[in-house]
Amino acid sequence: MRLPEAVGFQSITGKGAEATVDGRTIRVLSPRALEENGIEADGDAVAEIEGVGRTIVYVIDGNRALGAIALADVIREQSREAIHRLHSQQIEAMMLTGDNEQVARWVASELGLEEYFAGVLPDQKAAKIEEIQRRGLLVAMVGDGVNDAPALAQADVGIAIGAGTDVAVETADVILVKNDARNVADMLDLSRATWRKMAENLVWATGYNVVAIPLAAGVLAGIGVVLSPAVGAVLMSTSTIIVAVNARLLRVS
C-alpha cells in the first residue's frame, strides 16, 4: 500500500499541525483547537480513553472530523528515580504541560507529583513560572524546546537538555548533556559538593593566614615563639597543596 505524500506541512503552535494530502487540507488538532474552529466530534467515544492518561488528537479533513488518535506518554524509570531523589532533598517538583487535565493528573499520580499545571500553552509557560516565583520560591525550569526558551529565561535557574533546540540551549544557565532527568539531581549534588569544597578551602586558607602570618611577623616573639621565614614559606606551599588536593577530591565526593 502506497501512502500518499504530505506537502506544505505546517506546525500550529500549541494546537496541532496541517498539510496537504492528495489535494485536501488535512489537519491534526487538539480538542481545544477543535472547539476554537467550531468543528464537532463525537467526544463520548474517546472520553474513556482520556481518563486513563491518553492524549486525544483529531484528524480533520476540511471541517469534518475523520477520526481520533490516542497518544500515550511513556514514563521512564529514570524520571521516577529523579523525582524521588528531588523529594528526598526537600525539593518540590512540579509539571507544566499542554496536555489536558485528565492526562496531566494521571502522569502526576504516576510520578508522585503533588502539583501540576495542565493545558498550558507554550506562550503561557513563562507566566506560570512567574506565578510560582510570586509565592516566594526559587524556581529551576527544565526544558528542551523552542517554546521553553521564555520560561527558561524567566526561571531563577534555566536547565536545558543538551539534545534540545539551539534556542533553549542558548537561553539556559545549565546544559545537561544527556536526555536523562536524573542528571538534574546529579547537578544539584555536584553543586552542593562544590560549595562544600569552596567552604573547606576558604576555612583552611583563612586559618593559615590568621595564624602563620602573625607568627612570622613576630607577634609572639616576646614569649619565645618565632616562625622563621623559611618555615613560613614551607607552610605556605603546604597550604596551597592541601587546597589543590582537596579541590581534586571533588571528583570522588
PDB file of C-alpha atoms in Angstrom:
ATOM      1  CA  MET A   1       0.000   0.000   0.000  1.00  0.00           C
ATOM      2  CA  ARG A   2       1.401   3.362  -1.060  1.00  0.00           C
ATOM      3  CA  LEU A   3       0.989   6.127   1.472  1.00  0.00           C
ATOM      4  CA  PRO A   4       0.043   9.484  -0.054  1.00  0.00           C
ATOM      5  CA  GLU A   5       2.651  12.220   0.244  1.00  0.00           C
ATOM      6  CA  ALA A   6       2.002  15.128   2.590  1.00  0.00           C
ATOM      7  CA  VAL A   7       3.163  18.502   1.274  1.00  0.00           C
ATOM      8  CA  GLY A   8       3.146  22.002   2.708  1.00  0.00           C
ATOM      9  CA  PHE A   9       3.458  20.802   6.279  1.00  0.00           C
ATOM     10  CA  GLN A  10       2.898  23.498   8.900  1.00  0.00           C
ATOM     11  CA  SER A  11       3.070  23.292  12.673  1.00  0.00           C
ATOM     12  CA  ILE A  12       0.295  25.115  14.525  1.00  0.00           C
ATOM     13  CA  THR A  13       1.942  26.110  17.807  1.00  0.00           C
ATOM     14  CA  GLY A  14       0.228  24.531  20.790  1.00  0.00           C
ATOM     15  CA  LYS A  15      -2.670  23.261  18.702  1.00  0.00           C
ATOM     16  CA  GLY A  16      -1.528  20.726  16.083  1.00  0.00           C
ATOM     17  CA  ALA A  17      -0.330  20.552  12.505  1.00  0.00           C
ATOM     18  CA  GLU A  18      -1.631  20.594   8.958  1.00  0.00           C
ATOM     19  CA  ALA A  19      -0.561  19.536   5.478  1.00  0.00           C
ATOM     20  CA  THR A  20      -1.993  18.938   2.016  1.00  0.00           C
ATOM     21  CA  VAL A  21      -2.609  15.273   1.158  1.00  0.00           C
ATOM     22  CA  ASP A  22      -3.934  14.363  -2.306  1.00  0.00           C
ATOM     23  CA  GLY A  23      -5.091  17.929  -2.766  1.00  0.00           C
ATOM     24  CA  ARG A  24      -7.014  18.009   0.519  1.00  0.00           C
ATOM     25  CA  THR A  25      -6.090  20.006   3.625  1.00  0.00           C
ATOM     26  CA  ILE A  26      -5.657  17.543   6.449  1.00  0.00           C
ATOM     27  CA  ARG A  27      -5.187  18.812   9.986  1.00  0.00           C
ATOM     28  CA  VAL A  28      -4.359  17.046  13.250  1.00  0.00           C
ATOM     29  CA  LEU A  29      -5.768  19.174  16.067  1.00  0.00           C
ATOM     30  CA  SER A  30      -6.073  19.106  19.839  1.00  0.00           C
ATOM     31  CA  PRO A  31      -9.564  19.106  21.390  1.00  0.00           C
ATOM     32  CA  ARG A  32      -9.155  22.799  22.298  1.00  0.00           C
ATOM     33  CA  ALA A  33      -8.243  23.718  18.718  1.00  0.00           C
ATOM     34  CA  LEU A  34     -11.207  21.672  17.532  1.00  0.00           C
ATOM     35  CA  GLU A  35     -13.556  23.800  19.632  1.00  0.00           C
ATOM     36  CA  GLU A  36     -11.902  27.038  18.506  1.00  0.00           C
ATOM     37  CA  ASN A  37     -12.538  26.063  14.882  1.00  0.00           C
ATOM     38  CA  GLY A  38     -16.162  25.148  15.582  1.00  0.00           C
ATOM     39  CA  ILE A  39     -15.701  21.550  14.460  1.00  0.00           C
ATOM     40  CA  GLU A  40     -17.869  18.911  16.105  1.00  0.00           C
ATOM     41  CA  ALA A  41     -16.673  15.425  17.020  1.00  0.00           C
ATOM     42  CA  ASP A  42     -18.064  12.511  18.992  1.00  0.00           C
ATOM     43  CA  GLY A  43     -16.480  13.121  22.386  1.00  0.00           C
ATOM     44  CA  ASP A  44     -18.211  10.185  24.109  1.00  0.00           C
ATOM     45  CA  ALA A  45     -16.204   7.685  22.104  1.00  0.00           C
ATOM     46  CA  VAL A  46     -12.883   8.979  23.443  1.00  0.00           C
ATOM     47  CA  ALA A  47     -13.827  10.107  26.973  1.00  0.00           C
ATOM     48  CA  GLU A  48     -12.976   6.728  28.498  1.00  0.00           C
ATOM     49  CA  ILE A  49      -9.555   6.661  26.799  1.00  0.00           C
ATOM     50  CA  GLU A  50      -8.731  10.168  28.058  1.00  0.00           C
ATOM     51  CA  GLY A  51      -9.469   9.082  31.601  1.00  0.00           C
ATOM     52  CA  VAL A  52      -6.590   6.585  31.589  1.00  0.00           C
ATOM     53  CA  GLY A  53      -3.890   9.058  30.626  1.00  0.00           C
ATOM     54  CA  ARG A  54      -4.230   9.263  26.867  1.00  0.00           C
ATOM     55  CA  THR A  55      -3.942  12.491  24.867  1.00  0.00           C
ATOM     56  CA  ILE A  56      -6.516  12.675  22.088  1.00  0.00           C
ATOM     57  CA  VAL A  57      -5.883  14.448  18.785  1.00  0.00           C
ATOM     58  CA  TYR A  58      -8.389  14.622  15.955  1.00  0.00           C
ATOM     59  CA  VAL A  59      -7.785  14.138  12.240  1.00  0.00           C
ATOM     60  CA  ILE A  60      -9.692  16.785  10.295  1.00  0.00           C
ATOM     61  CA  ASP A  61     -10.472  16.888   6.577  1.00  0.00           C
ATOM     62  CA  GLY A  62     -11.504  20.451   5.854  1.00  0.00           C
ATOM     63  CA  ASN A  63     -14.088  20.998   8.590  1.00  0.00           C
ATOM     64  CA  ARG A  64     -15.036  17.351   9.095  1.00  0.00           C
ATOM     65  CA  ALA A  65     -13.595  15.110  11.782  1.00  0.00           C
ATOM     66  CA  LEU A  66     -12.433  11.818  10.272  1.00  0.00           C
ATOM     67  CA  GLY A  67     -11.312  10.175  13.481  1.00  0.00           C
ATOM     68  CA  ALA A  68      -9.240  10.446  16.611  1.00  0.00           C
ATOM     69  CA  ILE A  69      -5.787   9.209  17.629  1.00  0.00           C
ATOM     70  CA  ALA A  70      -4.873   8.356  21.218  1.00  0.00           C
ATOM     71  CA  LEU A  71      -1.317   9.282  22.223  1.00  0.00           C
ATOM     72  CA  ALA A  72       0.201   7.806  25.370  1.00  0.00           C
ATOM     73  CA  ASP A  73       3.049   9.204  27.452  1.00  0.00           C
ATOM     74  CA  VAL A  74       5.717   6.643  28.267  1.00  0.00           C
ATOM     75  CA  ILE A  75       7.016   7.361  31.746  1.00  0.00           C
ATOM     76  CA  ARG A  76      10.613   6.252  32.041  1.00  0.00           C
ATOM     77  CA  GLU A  77      12.045   4.790  35.215  1.00  0.00           C
ATOM     78  CA  GLN A  78      14.741   7.491  35.138  1.00  0.00           C
ATOM     79  CA  SER A  79      12.008  10.091  35.624  1.00  0.00           C
ATOM     80  CA  ARG A  80      10.564   8.263  38.618  1.00  0.00           C
ATOM     81  CA  GLU A  81      14.010   7.996  40.179  1.00  0.00           C
ATOM     82  CA  ALA A  82      14.754  11.674  39.512  1.00  0.00           C
ATOM     83  CA  ILE A  83      11.523  12.810  41.186  1.00  0.00           C
ATOM     84  CA  HIS A  84      12.194  10.531  44.173  1.00  0.00           C
ATOM     85  CA  ARG A  85      15.710  11.964  44.604  1.00  0.00           C
ATOM     86  CA  LEU A  86      14.437  15.534  44.403  1.00  0.00           C
ATOM     87  CA  HIS A  87      11.766  14.852  47.001  1.00  0.00           C
ATOM     88  CA  SER A  88      14.377  13.264  49.298  1.00  0.00           C
ATOM     89  CA  GLN A  89      16.275  16.581  49.111  1.00  0.00           C
ATOM     90  CA  GLN A  90      13.139  18.510  50.134  1.00  0.00           C
ATOM     91  CA  ILE A  91      12.770  19.944  46.615  1.00  0.00           C
ATOM     92  CA  GLU A  92       9.239  20.236  45.268  1.00  0.00           C
ATOM     93  CA  ALA A  93       8.809  19.062  41.692  1.00  0.00           C
ATOM     94  CA  MET A  94       6.009  20.437  39.503  1.00  0.00           C
ATOM     95  CA  MET A  95       4.916  19.722  35.950  1.00  0.00           C
ATOM     96  CA  LEU A  96       3.961  22.179  33.201  1.00  0.00           C
ATOM     97  CA  THR A  97       2.193  20.502  30.313  1.00  0.00           C
ATOM     98  CA  GLY A  98      -0.027  21.330  27.401  1.00  0.00           C
ATOM     99  CA  ASP A  99      -1.950  18.083  27.909  1.00  0.00           C
ATOM    100  CA  ASN A 100      -5.472  18.135  29.276  1.00  0.00           C
ATOM    101  CA  GLU A 101      -6.385  17.788  32.940  1.00  0.00           C
ATOM    102  CA  GLN A 102      -7.054  14.033  32.827  1.00  0.00           C
ATOM    103  CA  VAL A 103      -3.719  13.191  31.214  1.00  0.00           C
ATOM    104  CA  ALA A 104      -1.785  15.567  33.469  1.00  0.00           C
ATOM    105  CA  ARG A 105      -3.453  14.114  36.570  1.00  0.00           C
ATOM    106  CA  TRP A 106      -2.563  10.574  35.503  1.00  0.00           C
ATOM    107  CA  VAL A 107       1.096  11.413  34.806  1.00  0.00           C
ATOM    108  CA  ALA A 108       1.375  13.362  38.067  1.00  0.00           C
ATOM    109  CA  SER A 109      -0.028  10.443  40.052  1.00  0.00           C
ATOM    110  CA  GLU A 110       2.380   8.023  38.359  1.00  0.00           C
ATOM    111  CA  LEU A 111       5.371  10.239  39.181  1.00  0.00           C
ATOM    112  CA  GLY A 112       4.245  11.217  42.659  1.00  0.00           C
ATOM    113  CA  LEU A 113       3.865  14.924  41.852  1.00  0.00           C
ATOM    114  CA  GLU A 114       1.673  16.902  44.216  1.00  0.00           C
ATOM    115  CA  GLU A 115       1.245  19.896  41.917  1.00  0.00           C
ATOM    116  CA  TYR A 116       0.914  20.253  38.159  1.00  0.00           C
ATOM    117  CA  PHE A 117      -0.354  22.752  35.598  1.00  0.00           C
ATOM    118  CA  ALA A 118      -2.387  21.309  32.723  1.00  0.00           C
ATOM    119  CA  GLY A 119      -3.422  22.886  29.429  1.00  0.00           C
ATOM    120  CA  VAL A 120      -0.531  25.360  29.476  1.00  0.00           C
ATOM    121  CA  LEU A 121       0.105  26.774  26.009  1.00  0.00           C
ATOM    122  CA  PRO A 122       3.732  27.453  25.000  1.00  0.00           C
ATOM    123  CA  ASP A 123       3.380  31.221  25.382  1.00  0.00           C
ATOM    124  CA  GLN A 124       1.943  30.784  28.894  1.00  0.00           C
ATOM    125  CA  LYS A 125       4.852  28.874  30.430  1.00  0.00           C
ATOM    126  CA  ALA A 126       6.873  31.955  31.394  1.00  0.00           C
ATOM    127  CA  ALA A 127       3.809  33.429  33.117  1.00  0.00           C
ATOM    128  CA  LYS A 128       3.369  30.212  35.114  1.00  0.00           C
ATOM    129  CA  ILE A 129       6.997  30.349  36.220  1.00  0.00           C
ATOM    130  CA  GLU A 130       6.484  33.952  37.338  1.00  0.00           C
ATOM    131  CA  GLU A 131       3.325  32.927  39.207  1.00  0.00           C
ATOM    132  CA  ILE A 132       5.285  30.320  41.180  1.00  0.00           C
ATOM    133  CA  GLN A 133       8.051  32.823  41.900  1.00  0.00           C
ATOM    134  CA  ARG A 134       5.498  35.192  43.417  1.00  0.00           C
ATOM    135  CA  ARG A 135       4.968  32.576  46.125  1.00  0.00           C
ATOM    136  CA  GLY A 136       8.497  33.355  47.278  1.00  0.00           C
ATOM    137  CA  LEU A 137      10.000  30.186  45.777  1.00  0.00           C
ATOM    138  CA  LEU A 138      13.228  29.838  43.820  1.00  0.00           C
ATOM    139  CA  VAL A 139      12.383  28.113  40.548  1.00  0.00           C
ATOM    140  CA  ALA A 140      14.509  25.892  38.330  1.00  0.00           C
ATOM    141  CA  MET A 141      12.941  25.130  34.951  1.00  0.00           C
ATOM    142  CA  VAL A 142      13.910  22.138  32.808  1.00  0.00           C
ATOM    143  CA  GLY A 143      13.038  22.291  29.107  1.00  0.00           C
ATOM    144  CA  ASP A 144      14.297  21.480  25.633  1.00  0.00           C
ATOM    145  CA  GLY A 145      12.065  23.137  23.052  1.00  0.00           C
ATOM    146  CA  VAL A 146      11.928  26.486  21.283  1.00  0.00           C
ATOM    147  CA  ASN A 147       8.769  27.311  23.215  1.00  0.00           C
ATOM    148  CA  ASP A 148      10.552  26.675  26.518  1.00  0.00           C
ATOM    149  CA  ALA A 149      13.080  29.489  25.988  1.00  0.00           C
ATOM    150  CA  PRO A 150      10.992  32.302  27.607  1.00  0.00           C
ATOM    151  CA  ALA A 151      10.281  30.105  30.638  1.00  0.00           C
ATOM    152  CA  LEU A 152      13.954  29.140  30.930  1.00  0.00           C
ATOM    153  CA  ALA A 153      14.867  32.832  30.892  1.00  0.00           C
ATOM    154  CA  GLN A 154      12.204  33.677  33.491  1.00  0.00           C
ATOM    155  CA  ALA A 155      13.270  30.939  35.922  1.00  0.00           C
ATOM    156  CA  ASP A 156      15.912  31.594  38.562  1.00  0.00           C
ATOM    157  CA  VAL A 157      17.856  28.706  37.022  1.00  0.00           C
ATOM    158  CA  GLY A 158      17.171  27.575  33.467  1.00  0.00           C
ATOM    159  CA  ILE A 159      18.181  23.979  32.727  1.00  0.00           C
ATOM    160  CA  ALA A 160      18.207  22.827  29.097  1.00  0.00           C
ATOM    161  CA  ILE A 161      18.537  19.315  27.748  1.00  0.00           C
ATOM    162  CA  GLY A 162      21.643  19.153  25.555  1.00  0.00           C
ATOM    163  CA  ALA A 163      19.693  17.339  22.843  1.00  0.00           C
ATOM    164  CA  GLY A 164      17.153  20.184  22.751  1.00  0.00           C
ATOM    165  CA  THR A 165      16.878  23.110  20.375  1.00  0.00           C
ATOM    166  CA  ASP A 166      19.611  25.723  19.998  1.00  0.00           C
ATOM    167  CA  VAL A 167      17.324  28.457  21.345  1.00  0.00           C
ATOM    168  CA  ALA A 168      16.699  26.554  24.582  1.00  0.00           C
ATOM    169  CA  VAL A 169      20.384  25.727  24.992  1.00  0.00           C
ATOM    170  CA  GLU A 170      21.456  29.343  24.449  1.00  0.00           C
ATOM    171  CA  THR A 171      18.869  30.664  26.916  1.00  0.00           C
ATOM    172  CA  ALA A 172      19.548  28.249  29.768  1.00  0.00           C
ATOM    173  CA  ASP A 173      22.014  28.683  32.615  1.00  0.00           C
ATOM    174  CA  VAL A 174      22.848  24.969  32.779  1.00  0.00           C
ATOM    175  CA  ILE A 175      23.104  22.461  29.919  1.00  0.00           C
ATOM    176  CA  LEU A 176      22.540  18.757  30.582  1.00  0.00           C
ATOM    177  CA  VAL A 177      24.494  16.692  28.065  1.00  0.00           C
ATOM    178  CA  LYS A 178      22.238  13.633  28.263  1.00  0.00           C
ATOM    179  CA  ASN A 179      18.482  13.392  27.965  1.00  0.00           C
ATOM    180  CA  ASP A 180      18.186  11.898  31.443  1.00  0.00           C
ATOM    181  CA  ALA A 181      16.082  13.503  34.175  1.00  0.00           C
ATOM    182  CA  ARG A 182      18.361  12.028  36.845  1.00  0.00           C
ATOM    183  CA  ASN A 183      21.052  14.464  35.720  1.00  0.00           C
ATOM    184  CA  VAL A 184      19.055  17.271  37.369  1.00  0.00           C
ATOM    185  CA  ALA A 185      19.545  15.604  40.762  1.00  0.00           C
ATOM    186  CA  ASP A 186      23.182  14.880  39.847  1.00  0.00           C
ATOM    187  CA  MET A 187      23.683  18.573  39.054  1.00  0.00           C
ATOM    188  CA  LEU A 188      22.327  19.570  42.464  1.00  0.00           C
ATOM    189  CA  ASP A 189      24.562  17.021  44.213  1.00  0.00           C
ATOM    190  CA  LEU A 190      27.579  18.373  42.338  1.00  0.00           C
ATOM    191  CA  SER A 191      26.638  21.956  43.208  1.00  0.00           C
ATOM    192  CA  ARG A 192      26.411  21.137  46.916  1.00  0.00           C
ATOM    193  CA  ALA A 193      29.702  19.226  46.837  1.00  0.00           C
ATOM    194  CA  THR A 194      31.394  22.151  45.070  1.00  0.00           C
ATOM    195  CA  TRP A 195      30.058  24.576  47.672  1.00  0.00           C
ATOM    196  CA  ARG A 196      31.371  22.382  50.487  1.00  0.00           C
ATOM    197  CA  LYS A 197      34.839  22.241  48.899  1.00  0.00           C
ATOM    198  CA  MET A 198      34.883  26.010  48.481  1.00  0.00           C
ATOM    199  CA  ALA A 199      33.962  26.479  52.159  1.00  0.00           C
ATOM    200  CA  GLU A 200      36.575  23.952  53.311  1.00  0.00           C
ATOM    201  CA  ASN A 201      39.330  25.578  51.246  1.00  0.00           C
ATOM    202  CA  LEU A 202      38.319  29.031  52.437  1.00  0.00           C
ATOM    203  CA  VAL A 203      38.474  27.916  56.069  1.00  0.00           C
ATOM    204  CA  TRP A 204      41.893  26.309  55.572  1.00  0.00           C
ATOM    205  CA  ALA A 205      43.378  29.279  53.702  1.00  0.00           C
ATOM    206  CA  THR A 206      41.947  31.777  56.194  1.00  0.00           C
ATOM    207  CA  GLY A 207      43.182  29.735  59.138  1.00  0.00           C
ATOM    208  CA  TYR A 208      46.702  29.687  57.744  1.00  0.00           C
ATOM    209  CA  ASN A 209      46.742  33.427  57.173  1.00  0.00           C
ATOM    210  CA  VAL A 210      45.295  34.189  60.600  1.00  0.00           C
ATOM    211  CA  VAL A 211      47.826  32.007  62.449  1.00  0.00           C
ATOM    212  CA  ALA A 212      51.006  31.686  60.377  1.00  0.00           C
ATOM    213  CA  ILE A 213      51.414  35.251  59.102  1.00  0.00           C
ATOM    214  CA  PRO A 214      51.260  36.911  62.559  1.00  0.00           C
ATOM    215  CA  LEU A 215      53.736  34.329  63.901  1.00  0.00           C
ATOM    216  CA  ALA A 216      56.112  35.002  61.019  1.00  0.00           C
ATOM    217  CA  ALA A 217      55.779  38.722  61.762  1.00  0.00           C
ATOM    218  CA  GLY A 218      56.930  38.094  65.347  1.00  0.00           C
ATOM    219  CA  VAL A 219      53.705  38.763  67.239  1.00  0.00           C
ATOM    220  CA  LEU A 220      54.670  36.192  69.901  1.00  0.00           C
ATOM    221  CA  ALA A 221      58.409  36.817  69.799  1.00  0.00           C
ATOM    222  CA  GLY A 222      58.205  38.240  73.325  1.00  0.00           C
ATOM    223  CA  ILE A 223      57.399  34.789  74.725  1.00  0.00           C
ATOM    224  CA  GLY A 224      59.907  32.999  72.523  1.00  0.00           C
ATOM    225  CA  VAL A 225      57.536  31.830  69.728  1.00  0.00           C
ATOM    226  CA  VAL A 226      59.082  32.755  66.410  1.00  0.00           C
ATOM    227  CA  LEU A 227      58.254  31.360  62.961  1.00  0.00           C
ATOM    228  CA  SER A 228      61.207  31.702  60.645  1.00  0.00           C
ATOM    229  CA  PRO A 229      60.631  32.935  57.076  1.00  0.00           C
ATOM    230  CA  ALA A 230      61.855  29.588  55.738  1.00  0.00           C
ATOM    231  CA  VAL A 231      59.281  27.642  57.761  1.00  0.00           C
ATOM    232  CA  GLY A 232      56.612  30.169  56.747  1.00  0.00           C
ATOM    233  CA  ALA A 233      57.433  29.603  53.083  1.00  0.00           C
ATOM    234  CA  VAL A 234      57.157  25.823  53.546  1.00  0.00           C
ATOM    235  CA  LEU A 235      53.807  26.208  55.300  1.00  0.00           C
ATOM    236  CA  MET A 236      52.556  28.482  52.508  1.00  0.00           C
ATOM    237  CA  SER A 237      53.458  25.870  49.900  1.00  0.00           C
ATOM    238  CA  THR A 238      51.868  23.146  52.024  1.00  0.00           C
ATOM    239  CA  SER A 239      48.693  25.196  52.364  1.00  0.00           C
ATOM    240  CA  THR A 240      48.482  25.616  48.591  1.00  0.00           C
ATOM    241  CA  ILE A 241      48.984  21.878  48.041  1.00  0.00           C
ATOM    242  CA  ILE A 242      46.309  20.968  50.597  1.00  0.00           C
ATOM    243  CA  VAL A 243      43.771  23.311  48.964  1.00  0.00           C
ATOM    244  CA  ALA A 244      44.547  21.915  45.491  1.00  0.00           C
ATOM    245  CA  VAL A 245      44.331  18.290  46.658  1.00  0.00           C
ATOM    246  CA  ASN A 246      41.063  18.966  48.497  1.00  0.00           C
ATOM    247  CA  ALA A 247      39.602  20.505  45.337  1.00  0.00           C
ATOM    248  CA  ARG A 248      40.660  17.439  43.330  1.00  0.00           C
ATOM    249  CA  LEU A 249      38.826  15.215  45.806  1.00  0.00           C
ATOM    250  CA  LEU A 250      35.587  16.695  44.420  1.00  0.00           C
ATOM    251  CA  ARG A 251      35.850  14.054  41.675  1.00  0.00           C
ATOM    252  CA  VAL A 252      35.315  11.262  44.207  1.00  0.00           C
ATOM    253  CA  SER A 253      32.975  13.003  46.643  1.00  0.00           C
TER     254      SER A 253
END
